[in-house]
Short mmCIF file of C-alpha atoms in Angstrom, two decimals:
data_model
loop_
_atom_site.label_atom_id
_atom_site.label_comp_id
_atom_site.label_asym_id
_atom_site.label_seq_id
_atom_site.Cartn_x
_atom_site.Cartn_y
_atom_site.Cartn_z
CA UNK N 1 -24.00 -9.59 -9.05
CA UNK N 2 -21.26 -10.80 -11.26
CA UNK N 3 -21.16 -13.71 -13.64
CA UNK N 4 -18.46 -16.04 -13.75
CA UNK N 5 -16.60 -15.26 -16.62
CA UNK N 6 -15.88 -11.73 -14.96
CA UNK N 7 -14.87 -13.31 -11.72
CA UNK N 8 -12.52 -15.84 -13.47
CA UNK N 9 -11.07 -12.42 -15.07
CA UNK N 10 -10.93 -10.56 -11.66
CA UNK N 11 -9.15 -13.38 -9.92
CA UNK N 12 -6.90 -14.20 -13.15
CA UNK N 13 -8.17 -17.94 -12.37
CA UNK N 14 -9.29 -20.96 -15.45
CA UNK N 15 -13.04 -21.21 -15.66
CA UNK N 16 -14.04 -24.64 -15.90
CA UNK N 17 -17.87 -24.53 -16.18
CA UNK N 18 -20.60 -22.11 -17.61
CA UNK N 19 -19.64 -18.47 -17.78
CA UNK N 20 -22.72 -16.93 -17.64
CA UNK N 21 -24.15 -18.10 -14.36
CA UNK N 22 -24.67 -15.06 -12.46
CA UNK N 23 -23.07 -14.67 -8.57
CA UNK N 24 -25.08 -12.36 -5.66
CA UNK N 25 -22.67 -13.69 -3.50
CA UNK N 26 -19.86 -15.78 -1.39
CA UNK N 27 -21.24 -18.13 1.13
CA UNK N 28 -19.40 -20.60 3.74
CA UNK N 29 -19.65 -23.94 2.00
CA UNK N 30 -22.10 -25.24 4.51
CA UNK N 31 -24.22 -22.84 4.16
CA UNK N 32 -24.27 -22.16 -0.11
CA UNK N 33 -27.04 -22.15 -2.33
CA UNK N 34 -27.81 -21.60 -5.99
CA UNK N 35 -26.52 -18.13 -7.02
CA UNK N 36 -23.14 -18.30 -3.91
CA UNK N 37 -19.63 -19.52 -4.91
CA UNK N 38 -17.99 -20.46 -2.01
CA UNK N 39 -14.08 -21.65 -1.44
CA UNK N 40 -12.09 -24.50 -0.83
CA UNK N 41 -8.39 -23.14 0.52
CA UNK N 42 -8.05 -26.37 3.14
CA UNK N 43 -8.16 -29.81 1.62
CA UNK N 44 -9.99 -30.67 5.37
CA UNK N 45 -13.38 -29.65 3.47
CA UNK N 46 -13.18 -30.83 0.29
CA UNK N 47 -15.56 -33.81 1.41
CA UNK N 48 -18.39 -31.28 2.52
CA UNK N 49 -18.26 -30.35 -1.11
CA UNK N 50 -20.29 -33.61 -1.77
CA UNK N 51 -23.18 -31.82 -0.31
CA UNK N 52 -22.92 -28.39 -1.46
CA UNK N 53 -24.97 -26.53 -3.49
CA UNK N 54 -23.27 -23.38 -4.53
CA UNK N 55 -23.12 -22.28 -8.22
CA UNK N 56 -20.14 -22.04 -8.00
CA UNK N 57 -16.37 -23.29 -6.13
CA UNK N 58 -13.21 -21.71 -6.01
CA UNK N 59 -10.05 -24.89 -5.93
CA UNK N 60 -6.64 -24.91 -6.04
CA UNK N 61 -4.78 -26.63 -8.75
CA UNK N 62 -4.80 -30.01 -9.08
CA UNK N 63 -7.48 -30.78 -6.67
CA UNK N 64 -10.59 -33.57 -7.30
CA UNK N 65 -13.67 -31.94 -7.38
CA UNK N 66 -17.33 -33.43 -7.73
CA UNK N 67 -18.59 -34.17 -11.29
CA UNK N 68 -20.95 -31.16 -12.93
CA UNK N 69 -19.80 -28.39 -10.44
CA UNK N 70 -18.74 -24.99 -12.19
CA UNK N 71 -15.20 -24.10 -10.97
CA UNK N 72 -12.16 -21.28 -10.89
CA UNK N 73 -9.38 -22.84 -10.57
CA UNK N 74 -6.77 -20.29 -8.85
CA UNK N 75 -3.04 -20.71 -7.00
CA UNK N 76 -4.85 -18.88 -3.85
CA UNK N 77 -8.01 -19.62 -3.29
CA UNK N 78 -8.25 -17.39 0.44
CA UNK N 79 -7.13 -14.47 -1.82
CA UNK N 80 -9.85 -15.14 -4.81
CA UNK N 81 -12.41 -15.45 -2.18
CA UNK N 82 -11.03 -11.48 -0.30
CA UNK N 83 -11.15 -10.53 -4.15
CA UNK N 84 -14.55 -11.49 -4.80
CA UNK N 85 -16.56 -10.46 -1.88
CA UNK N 86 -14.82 -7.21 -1.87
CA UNK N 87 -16.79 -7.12 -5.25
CA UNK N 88 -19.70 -8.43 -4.28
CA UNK N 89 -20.39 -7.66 -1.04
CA UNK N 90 -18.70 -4.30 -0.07
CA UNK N 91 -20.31 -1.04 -1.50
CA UNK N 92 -18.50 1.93 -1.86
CA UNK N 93 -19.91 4.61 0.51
CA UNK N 94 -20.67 7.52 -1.66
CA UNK N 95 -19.35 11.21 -1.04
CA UNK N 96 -21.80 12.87 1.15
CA UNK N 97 -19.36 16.32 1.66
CA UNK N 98 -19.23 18.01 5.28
CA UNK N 99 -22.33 17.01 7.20
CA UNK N 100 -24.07 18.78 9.84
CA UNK N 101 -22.70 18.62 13.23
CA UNK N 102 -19.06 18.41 12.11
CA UNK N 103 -16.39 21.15 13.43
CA UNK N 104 -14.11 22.21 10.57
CA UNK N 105 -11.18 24.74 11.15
CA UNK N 106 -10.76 27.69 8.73
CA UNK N 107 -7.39 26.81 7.41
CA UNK N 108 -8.15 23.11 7.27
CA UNK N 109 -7.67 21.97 4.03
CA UNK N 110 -10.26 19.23 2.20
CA UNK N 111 -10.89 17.67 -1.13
CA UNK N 112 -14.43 18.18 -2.37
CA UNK N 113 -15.07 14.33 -2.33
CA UNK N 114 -14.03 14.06 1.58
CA UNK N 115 -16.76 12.81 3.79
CA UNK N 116 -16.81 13.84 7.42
CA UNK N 117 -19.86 12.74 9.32
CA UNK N 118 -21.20 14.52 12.26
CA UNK N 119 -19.25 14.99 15.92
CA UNK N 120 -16.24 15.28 13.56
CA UNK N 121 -13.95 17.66 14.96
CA UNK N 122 -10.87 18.69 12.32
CA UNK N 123 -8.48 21.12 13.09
CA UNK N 124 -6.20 23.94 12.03
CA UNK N 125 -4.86 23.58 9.02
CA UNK N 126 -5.25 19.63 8.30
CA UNK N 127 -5.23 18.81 5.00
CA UNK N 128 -7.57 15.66 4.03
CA UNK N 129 -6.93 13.98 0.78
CA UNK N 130 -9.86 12.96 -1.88
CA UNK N 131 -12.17 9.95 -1.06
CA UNK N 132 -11.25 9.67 2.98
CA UNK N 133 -14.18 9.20 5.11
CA UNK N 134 -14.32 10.82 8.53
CA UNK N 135 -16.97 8.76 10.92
CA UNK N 136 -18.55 10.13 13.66
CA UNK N 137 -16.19 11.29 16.67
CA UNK N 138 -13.51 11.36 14.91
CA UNK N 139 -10.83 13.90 16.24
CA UNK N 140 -7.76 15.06 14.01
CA UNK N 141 -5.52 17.80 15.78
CA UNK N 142 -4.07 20.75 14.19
CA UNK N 143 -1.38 19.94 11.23
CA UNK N 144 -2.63 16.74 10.46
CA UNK N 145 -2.51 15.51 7.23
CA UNK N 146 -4.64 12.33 5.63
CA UNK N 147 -4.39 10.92 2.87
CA UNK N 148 -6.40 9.65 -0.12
CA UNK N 149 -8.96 7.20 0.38
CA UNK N 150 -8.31 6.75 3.96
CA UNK N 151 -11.36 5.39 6.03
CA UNK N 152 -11.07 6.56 9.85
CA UNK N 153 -14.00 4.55 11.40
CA UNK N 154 -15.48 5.82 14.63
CA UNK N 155 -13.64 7.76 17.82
CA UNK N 156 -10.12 7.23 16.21
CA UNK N 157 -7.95 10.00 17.19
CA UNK N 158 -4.86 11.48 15.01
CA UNK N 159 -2.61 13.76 16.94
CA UNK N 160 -1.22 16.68 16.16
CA UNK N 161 0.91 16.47 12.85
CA UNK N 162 0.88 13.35 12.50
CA UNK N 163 0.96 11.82 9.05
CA UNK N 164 -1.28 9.11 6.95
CA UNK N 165 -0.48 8.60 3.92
CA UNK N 166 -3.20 7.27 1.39
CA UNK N 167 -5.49 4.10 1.65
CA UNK N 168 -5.00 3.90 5.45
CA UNK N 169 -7.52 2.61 7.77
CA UNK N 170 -8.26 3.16 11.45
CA UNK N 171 -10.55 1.10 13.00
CA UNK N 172 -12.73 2.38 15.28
CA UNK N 173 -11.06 4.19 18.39
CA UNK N 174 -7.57 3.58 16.97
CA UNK N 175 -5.21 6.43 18.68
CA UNK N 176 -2.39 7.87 16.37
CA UNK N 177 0.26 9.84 17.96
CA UNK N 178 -0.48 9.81 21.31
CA UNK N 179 2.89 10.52 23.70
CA UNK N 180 5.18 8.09 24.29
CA UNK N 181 6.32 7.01 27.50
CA UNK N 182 8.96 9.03 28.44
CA UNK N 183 9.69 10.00 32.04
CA UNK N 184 12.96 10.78 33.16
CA UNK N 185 13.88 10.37 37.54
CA UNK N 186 13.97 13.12 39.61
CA UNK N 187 14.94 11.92 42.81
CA UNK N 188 11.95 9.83 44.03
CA UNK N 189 9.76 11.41 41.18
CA UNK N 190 9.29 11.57 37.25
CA UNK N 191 9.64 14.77 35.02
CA UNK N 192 7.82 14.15 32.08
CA UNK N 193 9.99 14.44 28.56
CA UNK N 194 8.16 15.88 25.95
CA UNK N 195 7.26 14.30 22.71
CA UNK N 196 7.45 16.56 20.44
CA UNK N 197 7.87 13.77 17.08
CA UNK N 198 5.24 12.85 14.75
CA UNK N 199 4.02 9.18 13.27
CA UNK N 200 3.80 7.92 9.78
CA UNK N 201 1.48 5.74 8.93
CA UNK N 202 2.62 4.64 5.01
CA UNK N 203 0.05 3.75 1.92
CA UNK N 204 -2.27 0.58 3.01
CA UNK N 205 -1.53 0.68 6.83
CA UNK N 206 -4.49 -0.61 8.85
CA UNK N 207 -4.91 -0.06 12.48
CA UNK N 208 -7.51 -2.05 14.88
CA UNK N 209 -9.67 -1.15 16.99
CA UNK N 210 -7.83 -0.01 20.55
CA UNK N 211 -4.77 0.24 18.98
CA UNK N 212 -2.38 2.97 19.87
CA UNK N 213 1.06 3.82 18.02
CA UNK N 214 2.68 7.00 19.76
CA UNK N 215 4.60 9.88 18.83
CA UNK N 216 8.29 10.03 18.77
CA UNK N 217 10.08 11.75 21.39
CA UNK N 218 11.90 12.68 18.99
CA UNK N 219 11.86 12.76 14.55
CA UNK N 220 8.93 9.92 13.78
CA UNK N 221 7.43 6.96 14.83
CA UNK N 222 6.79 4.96 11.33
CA UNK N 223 4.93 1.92 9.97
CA UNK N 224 5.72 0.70 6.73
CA UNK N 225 3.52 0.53 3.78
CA UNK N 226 0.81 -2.27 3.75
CA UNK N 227 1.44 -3.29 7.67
CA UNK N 228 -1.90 -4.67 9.56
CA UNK N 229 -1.98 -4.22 13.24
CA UNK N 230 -4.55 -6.45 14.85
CA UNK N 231 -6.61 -5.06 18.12
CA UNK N 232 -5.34 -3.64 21.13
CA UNK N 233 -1.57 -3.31 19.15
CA UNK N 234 0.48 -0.89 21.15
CA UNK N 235 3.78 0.50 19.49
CA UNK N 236 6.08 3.00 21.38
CA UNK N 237 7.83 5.62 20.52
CA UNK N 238 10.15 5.97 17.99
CA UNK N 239 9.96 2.71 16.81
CA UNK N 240 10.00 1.37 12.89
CA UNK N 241 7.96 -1.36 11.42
CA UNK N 242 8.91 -2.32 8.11
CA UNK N 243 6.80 -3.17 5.31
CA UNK N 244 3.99 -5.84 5.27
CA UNK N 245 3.85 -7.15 8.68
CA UNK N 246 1.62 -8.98 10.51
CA UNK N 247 1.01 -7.50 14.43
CA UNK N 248 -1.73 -9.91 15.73
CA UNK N 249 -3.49 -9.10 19.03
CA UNK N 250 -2.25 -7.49 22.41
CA UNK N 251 1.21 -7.11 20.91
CA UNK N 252 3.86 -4.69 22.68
CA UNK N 253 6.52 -3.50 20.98
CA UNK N 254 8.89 -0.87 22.83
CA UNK N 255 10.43 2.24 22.32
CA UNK N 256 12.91 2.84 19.15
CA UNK N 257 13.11 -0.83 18.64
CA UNK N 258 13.00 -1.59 14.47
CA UNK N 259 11.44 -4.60 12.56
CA UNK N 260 11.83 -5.59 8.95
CA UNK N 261 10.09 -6.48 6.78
CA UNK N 262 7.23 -9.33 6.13
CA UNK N 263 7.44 -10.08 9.69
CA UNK N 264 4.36 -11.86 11.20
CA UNK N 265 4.16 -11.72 15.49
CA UNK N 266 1.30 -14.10 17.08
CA UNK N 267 -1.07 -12.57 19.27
CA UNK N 268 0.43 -10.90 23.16
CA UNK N 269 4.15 -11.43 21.79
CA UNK N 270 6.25 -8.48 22.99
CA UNK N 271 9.33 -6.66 21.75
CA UNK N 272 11.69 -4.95 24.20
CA UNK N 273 12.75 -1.83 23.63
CA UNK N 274 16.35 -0.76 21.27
CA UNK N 275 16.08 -4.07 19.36
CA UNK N 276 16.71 -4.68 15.94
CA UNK N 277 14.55 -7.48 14.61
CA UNK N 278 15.49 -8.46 10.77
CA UNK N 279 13.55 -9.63 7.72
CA UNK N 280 10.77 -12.38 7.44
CA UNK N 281 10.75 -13.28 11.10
CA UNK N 282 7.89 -15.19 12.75
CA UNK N 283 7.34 -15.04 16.74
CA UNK N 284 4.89 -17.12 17.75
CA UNK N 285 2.15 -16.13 20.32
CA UNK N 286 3.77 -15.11 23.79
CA UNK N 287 6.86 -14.81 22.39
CA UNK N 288 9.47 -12.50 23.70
CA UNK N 289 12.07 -11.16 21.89
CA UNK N 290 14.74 -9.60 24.66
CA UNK N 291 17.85 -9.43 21.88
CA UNK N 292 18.21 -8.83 18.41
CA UNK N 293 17.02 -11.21 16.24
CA UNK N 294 18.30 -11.87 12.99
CA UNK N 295 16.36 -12.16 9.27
CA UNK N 296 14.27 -15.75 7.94
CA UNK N 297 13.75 -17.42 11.60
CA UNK N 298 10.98 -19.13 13.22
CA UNK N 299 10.76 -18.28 16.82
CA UNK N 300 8.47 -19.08 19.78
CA UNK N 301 8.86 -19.01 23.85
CA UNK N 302 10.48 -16.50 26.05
CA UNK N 303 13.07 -16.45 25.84
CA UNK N 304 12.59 -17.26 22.14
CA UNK N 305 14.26 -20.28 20.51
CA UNK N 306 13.70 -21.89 17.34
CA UNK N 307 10.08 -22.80 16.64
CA UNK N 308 10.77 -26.41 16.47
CA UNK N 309 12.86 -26.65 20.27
CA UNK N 310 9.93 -24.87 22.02
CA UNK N 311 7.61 -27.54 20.34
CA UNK N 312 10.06 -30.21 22.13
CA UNK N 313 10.54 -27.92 25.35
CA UNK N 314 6.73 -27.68 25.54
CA UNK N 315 6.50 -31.43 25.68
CA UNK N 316 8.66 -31.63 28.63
CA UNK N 317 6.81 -28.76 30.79
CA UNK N 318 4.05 -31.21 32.54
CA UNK N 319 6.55 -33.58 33.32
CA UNK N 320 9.12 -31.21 35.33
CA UNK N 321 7.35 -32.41 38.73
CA UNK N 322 7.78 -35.78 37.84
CA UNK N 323 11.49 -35.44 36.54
CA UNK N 324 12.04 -32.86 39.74
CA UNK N 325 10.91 -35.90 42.20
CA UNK N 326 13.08 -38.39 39.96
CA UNK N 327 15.83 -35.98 40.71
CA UNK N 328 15.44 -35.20 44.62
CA UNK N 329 15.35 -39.35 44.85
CA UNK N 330 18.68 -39.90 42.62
CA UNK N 331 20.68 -37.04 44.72
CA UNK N 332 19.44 -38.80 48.02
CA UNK N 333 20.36 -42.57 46.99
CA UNK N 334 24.04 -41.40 45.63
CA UNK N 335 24.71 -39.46 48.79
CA UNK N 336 23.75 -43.19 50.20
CA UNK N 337 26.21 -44.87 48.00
CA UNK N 338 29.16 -42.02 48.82
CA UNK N 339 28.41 -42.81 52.42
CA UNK N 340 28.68 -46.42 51.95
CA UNK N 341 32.18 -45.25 50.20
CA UNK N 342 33.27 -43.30 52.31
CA UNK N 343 32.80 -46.26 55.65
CA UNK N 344 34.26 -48.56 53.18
#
């Protein structure tokens, strides 16, 4: 519980309203009641605010609210809201040491504050940095080394010396540094090359569920600080993802391609592999990206094109029968009319 004043503070937003009503909670705005601030962050809902009875709202600038309401008025209302029910609503799991049922090499090396639940198994001479919880099945091979204040939730697997630095998360059964896909012919067969790199996983990387981001044949496969990668993300080898992306589901990126930074990729988009995508690029879902693609573009389709031509292209798609029929009839009737030219 929180009053307002201390939320306004939190958020850095203008109170407009009493400060000391007290907050238990954030609550969808069709669903608040007394004690719940909820959010407004799409001007769609402002009309269900009519008949809404939080304590509390959270509004952008410059927007009409109903008379008597107690307010914070903030630039970003979707980021006071993640600020405020992290307060609220998310404890902080204490330390509860090494438990029972964990398997802890020798040489491993962990802060007293580390928390690794049972079915834990942590290898030679991984070091684990202070706050990071370990939750059940978790496996980290020999020479790994974690972070501080790294949660890695359930069955997520780190390879052997692979790196995280601090603040990561894994979500459960999240796969760091597993081998790339290297195979290289022999005749009708495939000799396997061996993958003898490591991954870095930067501070504030987060990881869903499924997700796999594999070793580097070679040096490091790396993902830049504060990058989220959605569920069932799969990154290959040797690749480099810059800072502060956006990977959204069943995205492919492949082998020792590189993208910049504050890129955001809709969900099953793909990168091929060797590519160099630049800075602030968007792909929208089911996009392909099969050259290079420079910085600050908007991009959909495969092949991709500018955001605004697939929108047109898009348009034209249910009509191609049509326009193929229109065609077949137009080739037919002039090879009439050259006929009729040609007896002339």
């Amino acid at each position: 519980m929180a009053n307002l004043q201390t939320l306004a503070t939190l958020v850095g937003g203008e109170l407009q309203g009493d400060p000391d009503v007290n907050i238990h909670q954030v609550a969808p705005i069709d669903q608040a009641q007394q004690g719940d601030i909820t959010f407004v962050a799409n001007p769609k809902y402002l009309a269900q605010l009519d008949k809404c009875h939080a304590s509390a709202v959270l509004l952008a600038p410059g927007v009409a609210p109903p008379e008597g309401v107690n307010l914070i008025i903030c630039a970003n209302p979707y980021l006071a809201f993640a600020k405020i029910l992290t307060l609220l609503q998310v404890p902080e799991p204490p330390s509860r040491g090494i438990m029972t049922g964990a398997v802890i090499a020798d040489s491993a090396d962990l802060a007293e504050s580390v928390t690794v639940h049972p079915g834990c198994v942590v290898g030679e001479r991984v070091k684990i940095g202070t706050g990071t919880i370990l939750y059940p099945g978790v496996v980290l091979y020999d020479d790994v080394t974690i972070g501080a204040n790294c949660l890695i939730h359930a069955n997520a697997v780190v390879r052997e010396g692979c790196r995280l630095h601090d603040r990561v998360i894994l979500q459960p059964a999240a796969i760091i540094g597993s081998d790339g896909f290297g195979f290289a012919p022999d005749g009708n067969s495939y000799y396997k090359i061996p993958q003898v790199g490591i991954v870095v996983l930067e501070d504030d990387v987060e990881i869903g569920s499924g997700s796999c981001v594999d070793r580097a044949a070679l040096g490091e496969t790396r993902i830049g600080r504060g990058t989220k990668l959605d569920n069932l993300v799969q990154i290959g080898h040797n690749v480099k993802v810059g800072e502060d992306c956006i990977l959204v589901a069943q995205i492919g990126v492949a082998g020792s391609s590189t993208i910049g930074r504050h890129c955001t990729f809709g969900g099953q988009s793909a990168v091929a592999g060797h590519l160099e995508i630049g800075d602030n690029v968007m792909i929208g879902a089911r996009g392909g990206a099969a050259n290079n693609v420079a910085s600050n573009q908007v991009l959909s389709g495969a092949p991709l094109m500018p955001h605004k031509e697939w929108l047109r292209s898009t348009m034209v798609f249910p009509k191609l029968p049509e326009m193929r029929k229109d065609l077949k009839q137009m080739k037919k009737r002039l090879e009439e009319i050259e006929s009729l030219l040609k007896e002339s």
